[in-house]
Coordinates of C-alpha atoms in Angstrom, one line a residue:
X173 CA 22.4 9.8 -21.2
X174 CA 19.5 12.3 -19.2
X175 CA 19.3 16.2 -19.6
X176 CA 18.8 18.6 -17.2
X177 CA 15.2 19.2 -18.1
X178 CA 14.8 15.1 -18.0
X179 CA 16.1 15.3 -14.1
X180 CA 13.9 18.3 -13.3
X181 CA 10.9 16.8 -14.6
X182 CA 11.1 13.4 -12.5
X183 CA 12.1 15.1 -9.6
X184 CA 8.9 17.3 -9.9
X185 CA 6.9 14.2 -10.3
X186 CA 8.6 12.6 -7.0
X187 CA 7.8 15.6 -5.2
X188 CA 4.0 15.9 -5.9
X189 CA 4.1 12.1 -5.4
X190 CA 5.7 12.4 -2.1
X191 CA 3.8 15.5 -1.1
X192 CA -0.2 13.8 -1.5
X193 CA 1.1 11.8 2.0
X194 CA 2.9 14.5 3.8
X195 CA 1.3 15.1 7.0
X196 CA 0.0 11.4 7.3
X197 CA 1.5 8.8 9.8
X198 CA 4.1 6.8 8.4
X199 CA 3.9 3.7 10.3
X200 CA 2.5 -0.2 10.6
X201 CA 0.0 1.0 12.6
X202 CA -1.9 3.6 10.3
X203 CA -0.9 1.8 7.2
X204 CA -1.2 -1.9 7.0
X205 CA 0.0 -1.6 3.2
X206 CA 3.0 0.6 4.3
X207 CA 5.9 -2.2 2.9
X208 CA 3.8 -2.5 -0.1
X209 CA 3.5 1.2 -0.8
X210 CA 7.5 1.5 0.1
X211 CA 7.9 -1.1 -2.2
X212 CA 5.7 0.7 -5.0
X213 CA 7.5 4.0 -4.7
X214 CA 11.2 2.2 -4.6
X215 CA 10.0 0.8 -8.3
X216 CA 8.9 4.1 -9.5
X217 CA 12.4 5.7 -8.4
X218 CA 14.4 2.7 -10.0
X219 CA 12.4 3.1 -13.5
X220 CA 12.0 6.9 -14.2
X221 CA 8.5 6.9 -12.8
X222 CA 7.3 4.4 -15.9
X223 CA 4.1 3.1 -14.6
X224 CA 3.9 0.0 -16.6
X225 CA 7.8 -1.4 -15.4
X226 CA 5.9 -1.6 -11.9
X227 CA 2.2 -2.7 -12.6
X228 CA 3.2 -5.6 -10.6
X229 CA 3.9 -2.9 -7.6
X230 CA 0.7 -1.8 -8.1
X231 CA -1.5 -4.2 -8.2
X232 CA -0.4 -6.0 -5.2
X233 CA -0.7 -2.4 -3.1
X234 CA -4.1 -2.2 -4.5
X235 CA -4.8 -6.3 -3.2
X236 CA -3.6 -5.3 -0.1
X237 CA -5.7 -2.1 0.5
X238 CA -8.5 -3.9 -0.9
X239 CA -8.1 -6.5 1.7
X240 CA -7.7 -4.4 4.7
X241 CA -10.3 -2.3 3.7
X242 CA -12.4 -5.5 3.7
X243 CA -11.6 -6.3 7.1
X244 CA -12.5 -3.1 8.7
X245 CA -15.5 -3.1 6.8
X246 CA -16.6 -6.3 8.4
X247 CA -15.3 -5.1 11.8
X248 CA -17.4 -2.2 11.8
X249 CA -20.2 -4.1 10.5
X250 CA -19.9 -6.5 13.7
X251 CA -18.8 -3.5 15.6
X252 CA -15.3 -4.4 16.7
X253 CA -13.0 -1.9 17.5
X254 CA -10.8 -0.5 16.3
X255 CA -12.1 -1.0 12.9
X256 CA -8.3 -1.3 12.0
X257 CA -6.7 -3.9 13.9
X258 CA -3.5 -3.4 15.5
X259 CA -0.4 -4.5 13.8
X260 CA 0.2 -7.3 16.1
X261 CA -3.0 -8.9 15.2
X262 CA -2.8 -8.4 11.7
X263 CA -0.6 -11.6 10.8
X264 CA -3.0 -14.0 12.4
X265 CA -6.1 -12.2 10.7
X266 CA -4.4 -12.8 7.6
X267 CA -3.4 -16.4 8.2
X268 CA -7.3 -16.9 9.0
X269 CA -8.0 -15.5 5.6
X270 CA -6.1 -17.9 3.7
X271 CA -7.0 -20.6 6.1
X272 CA -10.7 -20.3 4.9
X273 CA -9.9 -19.2 1.4
X274 CA -8.0 -23.0 1.1
X275 CA -11.1 -24.8 2.4
X276 CA -13.0 -23.5 -0.4

């Protein structure tokens, strides 16, 4: 059973993690990995901020961020604006990526 000190510590950790993202727009338009981010937070909440228990969620989030950063770099190089594609174009971009990858 948790004591009050443990609950207080978990609450402080949660506030600290959430405060990192205050002031940012929490929408699919500005964050293509919003779903992965929310699943990571949910996992952390459910497992009392045990990073090891949420490793798969962290890995999935990192892969998502890496993918969309590479898309942004490519679009910037080719002078395509906006650099981060609109939410409605992202499914098509992912589909094209997986098609190319399967042909290798």
